C-alpha cells in the first residue's frame, strides 16, 4: 500500500511529523524540500501533484471518425448588403418583417452565406421554415445532417431527408431533447418511419405533461394518417386529461374515425329538422299582371330541438353538460353546439336533404349557438368554401346578435383564416367602404400572411384619405383613427411589395394638426423603407441558374 493511500485511509493524526511522503515520481524531491510543512500540507501537495501528472500523461481515447467534409456550394451567395438586412431582421430590428423578406428572396436561386445561415438556423421560428429552406445552401444542409434539431432544413423539395438525416439521432433527441426539439424529431420520424413514431408516442405518453401532450398532438394533426386512428382512439378512451381527450377526439374525427363520425351525425340530425314554409300566393302586382295563381317559393327554415338532458351515449363521446361560455345560450343548446362543432357540416346538410349552403341559410337569426357550432365544424373539417358561406351568413345576422357573444366574434375571425385567399380578400375589401370604416380591421388583424393585393391597395388609398382629412381638421382620436394606427404594425410587415412605394409616400399631417400621427408614421415608414431597400437590392441581382425572377 502506498504511503499516500495509507494516510488517506488511516488519517495523519498518528503519523510521525517526519514521515517521508513518497510517490515514486519527481514530486518526491519537491516535497522533501518542504520538510518544515505540516504533514497534512505535504499529503495534499503530493496528492495534487500526482493527479496533475496522471492527467498530463494520460493517453487520449480514440477519436471518432471525422465527418465527411462539407461539399462545395453550387449556388451563388447573396451579397453582403442583403445578408446584413436579413441578419438585422433576425436579431430583432423589425423582426416581424422577416417573413415578407424571406418570401421575396426564396424563388431567386441564391443562398445565404455560411455565417448568415448559422445565425438564421439559431433564430428562425418554425412558421418560417418553408420560406427559409430555399435560402439555405450546402453548408446549412451539412450542419443539419449532424444536428437533429435542424432536420427541417432537409425537408426541402428534392431532398431525401431519410437518407441525409440520422434517424437514430432523431430517436435519441426524442428521448432526451427539449419539447421543441422532440416535436421536430417527431415530425421527422412521422414522415419517414410513421410506425416507429406511433410506437414512441405509445411507449412514453403517460410520462408527458399535459402541456407537452397537447404540443405533440399538434404535430400529429399537421399530417393525419388513417393509421393514427388507433392511437387517437386510445387517448380518447384512456388519457387522464379532458383537454387531451378533447384534442384527440377532434383529430380522430378528421382522421376518418368512421364510427365516431357516424354517431355524431346521428346526434346532430336527431336535433334538427328542416321545414319548408308554405308558398305564398302572388300579391297585388302579380294579380294585376295576370299571375294571380303564381306562388313565391320560400327558403327552408331550420328548426332546432336541443336534447332535454345529456344522453349517456353523448357523454361517452365527450359531450359535457357544462355552462356555455358567456351564457349566451342555455345548457341544452350547448350540448348540441358541442356536437355540431365536431360533426362534418356537409354530411349533416346531406342527411337533412339540403346542400351545405342551403343549411347555412336556413339557420334562424336567434340560433347563434347553432351557427357557432356549424362554423367550428367547418373549421375543424377544413372546408374552405363552407367557411366563406358561413362568414357571409354571420354578416347578415343582426349586429346586436353578433356582438352579444365573444365566441361568436372569435369564430368569425377564424372563418376568414379558414377560407381561400381570394375569398378572404373579397370579404375584407367589402368592409373597407371608406376612410371612416372600422369593421375591416378585426378580420384583417388575424391574417398572418402577406395581405392580398386588393386589400393592400385599398388600405393605402383609404389611409391616405384619412391622413389628409386629419390635416383638414378631422379628429385623430376617433374610432377610425385608432383603427388605422392599430393596423400600422401589421401593414408594415404584410403589405404586398407592389404597395410599398405608395405606403412610403403616404401624406403626413403636421405636428400641430396631429402629434399622434407625427409619432406613428415615421416608425411605420422606417419599416417600409427597410423592405424597399431589400427589394431594390434584390432587383439588382442577376438571375441565378435555376432560379426565377419574380
GROMACS .gro file of N, CA, C and O in nm, residues 362-459:
model
  392
  362UNK      N    1  -8.057   2.841  -4.380
  362UNK     CA    2  -8.178   2.804  -4.307
  362UNK      C    3  -8.170   2.835  -4.158
  362UNK      O    4  -8.272   2.834  -4.088
  363UNK      N    5  -8.050   2.862  -4.107
  363UNK     CA    6  -8.035   2.892  -3.964
  363UNK      C    7  -8.104   3.025  -3.932
  363UNK      O    8  -8.085   3.126  -4.001
  364UNK      N    9  -8.183   3.027  -3.826
  364UNK     CA   10  -8.255   3.148  -3.787
  364UNK      C   11  -8.162   3.244  -3.711
  364UNK      O   12  -8.063   3.204  -3.649
  365UNK      N   13  -8.198   3.372  -3.715
  365UNK     CA   14  -8.112   3.474  -3.654
  365UNK      C   15  -8.093   3.455  -3.504
  365UNK      O   16  -7.992   3.498  -3.448
  366UNK      N   17  -8.191   3.394  -3.438
  366UNK     CA   18  -8.176   3.379  -3.293
  366UNK      C   19  -8.107   3.247  -3.255
  366UNK      O   20  -8.089   3.219  -3.136
  367UNK      N   21  -8.068   3.168  -3.353
  367UNK     CA   22  -7.996   3.043  -3.326
  367UNK      C   23  -7.845   3.064  -3.338
  367UNK      O   24  -7.777   2.999  -3.418
  368UNK      N   25  -7.793   3.157  -3.258
  368UNK     CA   26  -7.650   3.190  -3.266
  368UNK      C   27  -7.565   3.068  -3.232
  368UNK      O   28  -7.461   3.042  -3.295
  369UNK      N   29  -7.608   2.990  -3.133
  369UNK     CA   30  -7.529   2.874  -3.094
  369UNK      C   31  -7.515   2.773  -3.207
  369UNK      O   32  -7.408   2.714  -3.226
  370UNK      N   33  -7.623   2.752  -3.284
  370UNK     CA   34  -7.616   2.658  -3.396
  370UNK      C   35  -7.516   2.708  -3.500
  370UNK      O   36  -7.437   2.631  -3.555
  371UNK      N   37  -7.518   2.839  -3.526
  371UNK     CA   38  -7.426   2.894  -3.625
  371UNK      C   39  -7.281   2.884  -3.577
  371UNK      O   40  -7.189   2.858  -3.656
  372UNK      N   41  -7.261   2.903  -3.447
  372UNK     CA   42  -7.126   2.884  -3.391
  372UNK      C   43  -7.082   2.738  -3.409
  372UNK      O   44  -6.969   2.710  -3.450
  373UNK      N   45  -7.172   2.644  -3.379
  373UNK     CA   46  -7.138   2.503  -3.395
  373UNK      C   47  -7.105   2.468  -3.538
  373UNK      O   48  -7.007   2.397  -3.566
  374UNK      N   49  -7.186   2.515  -3.634
  374UNK     CA   50  -7.158   2.490  -3.776
  374UNK      C   51  -7.023   2.549  -3.816
  374UNK      O   52  -6.947   2.487  -3.891
  375UNK      N   53  -6.993   2.668  -3.766
  375UNK     CA   54  -6.867   2.733  -3.801
  375UNK      C   55  -6.748   2.655  -3.748
  375UNK      O   56  -6.648   2.634  -3.818
  376UNK      N   57  -6.759   2.611  -3.622
  376UNK     CA   58  -6.650   2.531  -3.565
  376UNK      C   59  -6.632   2.400  -3.643
  376UNK      O   60  -6.520   2.353  -3.666
  377UNK      N   61  -6.744   2.339  -3.684
  377UNK     CA   62  -6.735   2.216  -3.762
  377UNK      C   63  -6.668   2.237  -3.896
  377UNK      O   64  -6.586   2.156  -3.941
  378UNK      N   65  -6.701   2.347  -3.965
  378UNK     CA   66  -6.638   2.376  -4.094
  378UNK      C   67  -6.489   2.400  -4.079
  378UNK      O   68  -6.408   2.358  -4.162
  379UNK      N   69  -6.450   2.468  -3.971
  379UNK     CA   70  -6.307   2.492  -3.946
  379UNK      C   71  -6.235   2.361  -3.914
  379UNK      O   72  -6.125   2.336  -3.964
  380UNK      N   73  -6.296   2.278  -3.831
  380UNK     CA   74  -6.233   2.152  -3.793
  380UNK      C   75  -6.211   2.064  -3.916
  380UNK      O   76  -6.104   2.003  -3.932
  381UNK      N   77  -6.309   2.058  -4.004
  381UNK     CA   78  -6.300   1.971  -4.122
  381UNK      C   79  -6.237   2.042  -4.242
  381UNK      O   80  -6.237   1.987  -4.351
  382UNK      N   81  -6.191   2.165  -4.221
  382UNK     CA   82  -6.112   2.238  -4.321
  382UNK      C   83  -6.187   2.250  -4.454
  382UNK      O   84  -6.134   2.222  -4.561
  383UNK      N   85  -6.312   2.297  -4.445
  383UNK     CA   86  -6.396   2.312  -4.563
  383UNK      C   87  -6.399   2.459  -4.604
  383UNK      O   88  -6.480   2.538  -4.556
  384UNK      N   89  -6.306   2.497  -4.693
  384UNK     CA   90  -6.287   2.637  -4.730
  384UNK      C   91  -6.412   2.703  -4.786
  384UNK      O   92  -6.450   2.812  -4.742
  385UNK      N   93  -6.479   2.644  -4.886
  385UNK     CA   94  -6.598   2.712  -4.941
  385UNK      C   95  -6.707   2.733  -4.834
  385UNK      O   96  -6.772   2.838  -4.832
  386UNK      N   97  -6.724   2.636  -4.746
  386UNK     CA   98  -6.826   2.650  -4.642
  386UNK      C   99  -6.789   2.758  -4.542
  386UNK      O  100  -6.876   2.829  -4.491
  387UNK      N  101  -6.660   2.774  -4.513
  387UNK     CA  102  -6.616   2.884  -4.425
  387UNK      C  103  -6.658   3.018  -4.484
  387UNK      O  104  -6.703   3.108  -4.411
  388UNK      N  105  -6.645   3.034  -4.615
  388UNK     CA  106  -6.686   3.159  -4.679
  388UNK      C  107  -6.837   3.178  -4.669
  388UNK      O  108  -6.885   3.289  -4.639
  389UNK      N  109  -6.915   3.073  -4.692
  389UNK     CA  110  -7.061   3.083  -4.681
  389UNK      C  111  -7.103   3.121  -4.539
  389UNK      O  112  -7.193   3.204  -4.518
  390UNK      N  113  -7.039   3.059  -4.441
  390UNK     CA  114  -7.075   3.087  -4.302
  390UNK      C  115  -7.039   3.230  -4.263
  390UNK      O  116  -7.114   3.297  -4.190
  391UNK      N  117  -6.925   3.279  -4.310
  391UNK     CA  118  -6.887   3.417  -4.279
  391UNK      C  119  -6.992   3.512  -4.337
  391UNK      O  120  -7.032   3.609  -4.271
  392UNK      N  121  -7.037   3.486  -4.460
  392UNK     CA  122  -7.140   3.571  -4.520
  392UNK      C  123  -7.269   3.566  -4.438
  392UNK      O  124  -7.336   3.668  -4.420
  393UNK      N  125  -7.301   3.447  -4.386
  393UNK     CA  126  -7.423   3.436  -4.305
  393UNK      C  127  -7.409   3.516  -4.176
  393UNK      O  128  -7.506   3.580  -4.132
  394UNK      N  129  -7.292   3.514  -4.118
  394UNK     CA  130  -7.270   3.593  -3.997
  394UNK      C  131  -7.290   3.743  -4.025
  394UNK      O  132  -7.344   3.816  -3.941
  395UNK      N  133  -7.248   3.789  -4.141
  395UNK     CA  134  -7.263   3.931  -4.173
  395UNK      C  135  -7.409   3.971  -4.189
  395UNK      O  136  -7.444   4.089  -4.172
  396UNK      N  137  -7.493   3.873  -4.222
  396UNK     CA  138  -7.636   3.904  -4.235
  396UNK      C  139  -7.711   3.894  -4.103
  396UNK      O  140  -7.829   3.927  -4.096
  397UNK      N  141  -7.642   3.847  -4.001
  397UNK     CA  142  -7.705   3.844  -3.868
  397UNK      C  143  -7.719   3.986  -3.816
  397UNK      O  144  -7.635   4.073  -3.844
  398UNK      N  145  -7.824   4.016  -3.740
  398UNK     CA  146  -7.834   4.149  -3.677
  398UNK      C  147  -7.709   4.177  -3.594
  398UNK      O  148  -7.658   4.090  -3.524
  399UNK      N  149  -7.658   4.297  -3.605
  399UNK     CA  150  -7.533   4.330  -3.536
  399UNK      C  151  -7.544   4.307  -3.386
  399UNK      O  152  -7.447   4.265  -3.322
  400UNK      N  153  -7.661   4.333  -3.330
  400UNK     CA  154  -7.679   4.311  -3.186
  400UNK      C  155  -7.656   4.166  -3.150
  400UNK      O  156  -7.597   4.134  -3.046
  401UNK      N  157  -7.702   4.074  -3.236
  401UNK     CA  158  -7.681   3.932  -3.210
  401UNK      C  159  -7.533   3.895  -3.221
  401UNK      O  160  -7.481   3.817  -3.143
  402UNK      N  161  -7.466   3.951  -3.324
  402UNK     CA  162  -7.325   3.916  -3.345
  402UNK      C  163  -7.236   3.965  -3.232
  402UNK      O  164  -7.134   3.906  -3.202
  403UNK      N  165  -7.274   4.074  -3.170
  403UNK     CA  166  -7.188   4.134  -3.067
  403UNK      C  167  -7.216   4.084  -2.926
  403UNK      O  168  -7.143   4.115  -2.835
  404UNK      N  169  -7.323   4.006  -2.910
  404UNK     CA  170  -7.361   3.963  -2.776
  404UNK      C  171  -7.267   3.858  -2.719
  404UNK      O  172  -7.256   3.843  -2.597
  405UNK      N  173  -7.201   3.784  -2.804
  405UNK     CA  174  -7.123   3.669  -2.755
  405UNK      C  175  -6.980   3.677  -2.807
  405UNK      O  176  -6.956   3.690  -2.927
  406UNK      N  177  -6.885   3.667  -2.716
  406UNK     CA  178  -6.744   3.677  -2.754
  406UNK      C  179  -6.704   3.562  -2.846
  406UNK      O  180  -6.626   3.580  -2.940
  407UNK      N  181  -6.755   3.442  -2.819
  407UNK     CA  182  -6.717   3.329  -2.902
  407UNK      C  183  -6.765   3.346  -3.045
  407UNK      O  184  -6.699   3.305  -3.140
  408UNK      N  185  -6.883   3.411  -3.062
  408UNK     CA  186  -6.933   3.437  -3.196
  408UNK      C  187  -6.838   3.529  -3.272
  408UNK      O  188  -6.808   3.508  -3.390
  409UNK      N  189  -6.787   3.632  -3.204
  409UNK     CA  190  -6.691   3.722  -3.270
  409UNK      C  191  -6.561   3.651  -3.303
  409UNK      O  192  -6.502   3.672  -3.410
  410UNK      N  193  -6.515   3.565  -3.214
  410UNK     CA  194  -6.390   3.492  -3.236
  410UNK      C  195  -6.401   3.398  -3.355
  410UNK      O  196  -6.311   3.391  -3.439
  411UNK      N  197  -6.513   3.328  -3.366
  411UNK     CA  198  -6.526   3.229  -3.473
  411UNK      C  199  -6.536   3.298  -3.609
  411UNK      O  200  -6.490   3.245  -3.711
  412UNK      N  201  -6.592   3.418  -3.614
  412UNK     CA  202  -6.599   3.490  -3.740
  412UNK      C  203  -6.460   3.524  -3.792
  412UNK      O  204  -6.431   3.510  -3.912
  413UNK      N  205  -6.370   3.566  -3.701
  413UNK     CA  206  -6.234   3.594  -3.742
  413UNK      C  207  -6.162   3.471  -3.792
  413UNK      O  208  -6.090   3.474  -3.892
  414UNK      N  209  -6.185   3.357  -3.726
  414UNK     CA  210  -6.118   3.234  -3.768
  414UNK      C  211  -6.175   3.179  -3.898
  414UNK      O  212  -6.105   3.110  -3.973
  415UNK      N  213  -6.302   3.209  -3.927
  415UNK     CA  214  -6.358   3.167  -4.056
  415UNK      C  215  -6.283   3.232  -4.171
  415UNK      O  216  -6.262   3.169  -4.276
  416UNK      N  217  -6.241   3.356  -4.155
  416UNK     CA  218  -6.162   3.421  -4.260
  416UNK      C  219  -6.032   3.345  -4.284
  416UNK      O  220  -5.988   3.327  -4.397
  417UNK      N  221  -5.969   3.300  -4.175
  417UNK     CA  222  -5.846   3.222  -4.190
  417UNK      C  223  -5.869   3.087  -4.253
  417UNK      O  224  -5.777   3.028  -4.310
  418UNK      N  225  -5.993   3.035  -4.245
  418UNK     CA  226  -6.023   2.903  -4.298
  418UNK      C  227  -6.064   2.902  -4.444
  418UNK      O  228  -6.079   2.795  -4.503
  419UNK      N  229  -6.085   3.020  -4.503
  419UNK     CA  230  -6.128   3.024  -4.643
  419UNK      C  231  -6.010   3.050  -4.735
  419UNK      O  232  -5.898   3.078  -4.691
  420UNK      N  233  -6.031   3.040  -4.865
  420UNK     CA  234  -5.924   3.063  -4.961
  420UNK      C  235  -5.882   3.209  -4.959
  420UNK      O  236  -5.956   3.297  -4.913
  421UNK      N  237  -5.762   3.236  -5.012
  421UNK     CA  238  -5.711   3.374  -5.010
  421UNK      C  239  -5.801   3.467  -5.091
  421UNK      O  240  -5.826   3.581  -5.050
  422UNK      N  241  -5.848   3.421  -5.205
  422UNK     CA  242  -5.934   3.507  -5.287
  422UNK      C  243  -6.064   3.540  -5.214
  422UNK      O  244  -6.111   3.656  -5.217
  423UNK      N  245  -6.125   3.439  -5.152
  423UNK     CA  246  -6.249   3.464  -5.077
  423UNK      C  247  -6.224   3.560  -4.961
  423UNK      O  248  -6.306   3.648  -4.932
  424UNK      N  249  -6.110   3.541  -4.893
  424UNK     CA  250  -6.078   3.627  -4.779
  424UNK      C  251  -6.060   3.772  -4.824
  424UNK      O  252  -6.111   3.866  -4.762
  425UNK      N  253  -5.986   3.793  -4.933
  425UNK     CA  254  -5.963   3.929  -4.983
  425UNK      C  255  -6.093   3.996  -5.021
  425UNK      O  256  -6.117   4.114  -4.990
  426UNK      N  257  -6.179   3.923  -5.091
  426UNK     CA  258  -6.307   3.980  -5.135
  426UNK      C  259  -6.389   4.028  -5.017
  426UNK      O  260  -6.450   4.136  -5.021
  427UNK      N  261  -6.390   3.952  -4.910
  427UNK     CA  262  -6.474   3.988  -4.795
  427UNK      C  263  -6.415   4.101  -4.712
  427UNK      O  264  -6.489   4.185  -4.661
  428UNK      N  265  -6.285   4.106  -4.700
  428UNK     CA  266  -6.225   4.216  -4.625
  428UNK      C  267  -6.242   4.348  -4.702
  428UNK      O  268  -6.278   4.451  -4.643
  429UNK      N  269  -6.220   4.345  -4.832
  429UNK     CA  270  -6.235   4.466  -4.912
  429UNK      C  271  -6.379   4.517  -4.905
  429UNK      O  272  -6.404   4.639  -4.902
  430UNK      N  273  -6.474   4.427  -4.897
  430UNK     CA  274  -6.614   4.470  -4.891
  430UNK      C  275  -6.644   4.549  -4.764
  430UNK      O  276  -6.740   4.627  -4.761
  431UNK      N  277  -6.564   4.529  -4.660
  431UNK     CA  278  -6.583   4.604  -4.535
  431UNK      C  279  -6.510   4.738  -4.535
  431UNK      O  280  -6.538   4.824  -4.452
  432UNK      N  281  -6.415   4.754  -4.628
  432UNK     CA  282  -6.335   4.878  -4.632
  432UNK      C  283  -6.407   4.978  -4.722
  432UNK      O  284  -6.361   5.013  -4.831
  433UNK      N  285  -6.519   5.028  -4.675
  433UNK     CA  286  -6.606   5.112  -4.758
  433UNK      C  287  -6.553   5.254  -4.774
  433UNK      O  288  -6.567   5.314  -4.880
  434UNK      N  289  -6.496   5.309  -4.669
  434UNK     CA  290  -6.443   5.446  -4.675
  434UNK      C  291  -6.342   5.464  -4.563
  434UNK      O  292  -6.316   5.371  -4.486
  435UNK      N  293  -6.286   5.585  -4.552
  435UNK     CA  294  -6.180   5.611  -4.455
  435UNK      C  295  -6.228   5.607  -4.311
  435UNK      O  296  -6.147   5.598  -4.218
  436UNK      N  297  -6.360   5.614  -4.289
  436UNK     CA  298  -6.414   5.611  -4.153
  436UNK      C  299  -6.458   5.472  -4.110
  436UNK      O  300  -6.499   5.452  -3.995
  437UNK      N  301  -6.450   5.375  -4.199
  437UNK     CA  302  -6.493   5.238  -4.165
  437UNK      C  303  -6.395   5.175  -4.066
  437UNK      O  304  -6.275   5.204  -4.067
  438UNK      N  305  -6.446   5.089  -3.981
  438UNK     CA  306  -6.362   5.022  -3.881
  438UNK      C  307  -6.382   4.871  -3.878
  438UNK      O  308  -6.298   4.798  -3.823
  439UNK      N  309  -6.490   4.821  -3.936
  439UNK     CA  310  -6.521   4.678  -3.924
  439UNK      C  311  -6.421   4.590  -3.999
  439UNK      O  312  -6.414   4.469  -3.974
  440UNK      N  313  -6.342   4.647  -4.088
  440UNK     CA  314  -6.246   4.567  -4.167
  440UNK      C  315  -6.127   4.520  -4.084
  440UNK      O  316  -6.062   4.421  -4.118
  441UNK      N  317  -6.096   4.591  -3.975
  441UNK     CA  318  -5.970   4.561  -3.906
  441UNK      C  319  -5.973   4.430  -3.826
  441UNK      O  320  -5.878   4.351  -3.835
  442UNK      N  321  -6.077   4.399  -3.746
  442UNK     CA  322  -6.072   4.272  -3.672
  442UNK      C  323  -6.047   4.150  -3.760
  442UNK      O  324  -5.961   4.066  -3.727
  443UNK      N  325  -6.116   4.135  -3.875
  443UNK     CA  326  -6.084   4.017  -3.958
  443UNK      C  327  -5.947   4.025  -4.023
  443UNK      O  328  -5.881   3.923  -4.042
  444UNK      N  329  -5.900   4.144  -4.056
  444UNK     CA  330  -5.768   4.156  -4.119
  444UNK      C  331  -5.657   4.134  -4.017
  444UNK      O  332  -5.548   4.086  -4.052
  445UNK      N  333  -5.682   4.166  -3.891
  445UNK     CA  334  -5.579   4.152  -3.788
  445UNK      C  335  -5.535   4.008  -3.769
  445UNK      O  336  -5.423   3.982  -3.723
  446UNK      N  337  -5.621   3.912  -3.800
  446UNK     CA  338  -5.585   3.771  -3.779
  446UNK      C  339  -5.514   3.711  -3.900
  446UNK      O  340  -5.471   3.596  -3.895
  447UNK      N  341  -5.499   3.785  -4.009
  447UNK     CA  342  -5.429   3.735  -4.128
  447UNK      C  343  -5.279   3.746  -4.102
  447UNK      O  344  -5.226   3.855  -4.084
  448UNK      N  345  -5.209   3.633  -4.102
  448UNK     CA  346  -5.067   3.631  -4.067
  448UNK      C  347  -4.976   3.615  -4.189
  448UNK      O  348  -4.857   3.594  -4.173
  449UNK      N  349  -5.031   3.624  -4.308
  449UNK     CA  350  -4.951   3.617  -4.428
  449UNK      C  351  -4.956   3.751  -4.500
  449UNK      O  352  -5.024   3.845  -4.454
  450UNK      N  353  -4.885   3.763  -4.612
  450UNK     CA  354  -4.890   3.886  -4.691
  450UNK      C  355  -5.032   3.915  -4.732
  450UNK      O  356  -5.104   3.827  -4.779
  451UNK      N  357  -5.074   4.039  -4.715
  451UNK     CA  358  -5.211   4.075  -4.749
  451UNK      C  359  -5.235   4.059  -4.898
  451UNK      O  360  -5.145   4.083  -4.980
  452UNK      N  361  -5.356   4.021  -4.938
  452UNK     CA  362  -5.388   4.017  -5.081
  452UNK      C  363  -5.371   4.155  -5.146
  452UNK      O  364  -5.384   4.259  -5.080
  453UNK      N  365  -5.344   4.154  -5.275
  453UNK     CA  366  -5.317   4.278  -5.348
  453UNK      C  367  -5.430   4.379  -5.332
  453UNK      O  368  -5.407   4.498  -5.304
  454UNK      N  369  -5.553   4.334  -5.349
  454UNK     CA  370  -5.666   4.426  -5.343
  454UNK      C  371  -5.679   4.489  -5.204
  454UNK      O  372  -5.711   4.608  -5.191
  455UNK      N  373  -5.651   4.412  -5.101
  455UNK     CA  374  -5.658   4.465  -4.964
  455UNK      C  375  -5.550   4.570  -4.942
  455UNK      O  376  -5.574   4.677  -4.885
  456UNK      N  377  -5.427   4.540  -4.985
  456UNK     CA  378  -5.318   4.636  -4.967
  456UNK      C  379  -5.343   4.767  -5.038
  456UNK      O  380  -5.321   4.875  -4.982
  457UNK      N  381  -5.391   4.761  -5.161
  457UNK     CA  382  -5.418   4.883  -5.236
  457UNK      C  383  -5.527   4.966  -5.170
  457UNK      O  384  -5.515   5.089  -5.157
  458UNK      N  385  -5.634   4.898  -5.124
  458UNK     CA  386  -5.744   4.972  -5.059
  458UNK      C  387  -5.695   5.032  -4.927
  458UNK      O  388  -5.732   5.145  -4.893
  459UNK      N  389  -5.612   4.960  -4.852
  459UNK     CA  390  -5.562   5.009  -4.724
  459UNK      C  391  -5.482   5.138  -4.744
  459UNK      O  392  -5.502   5.237  -4.673
   0.00000   0.00000   0.00000
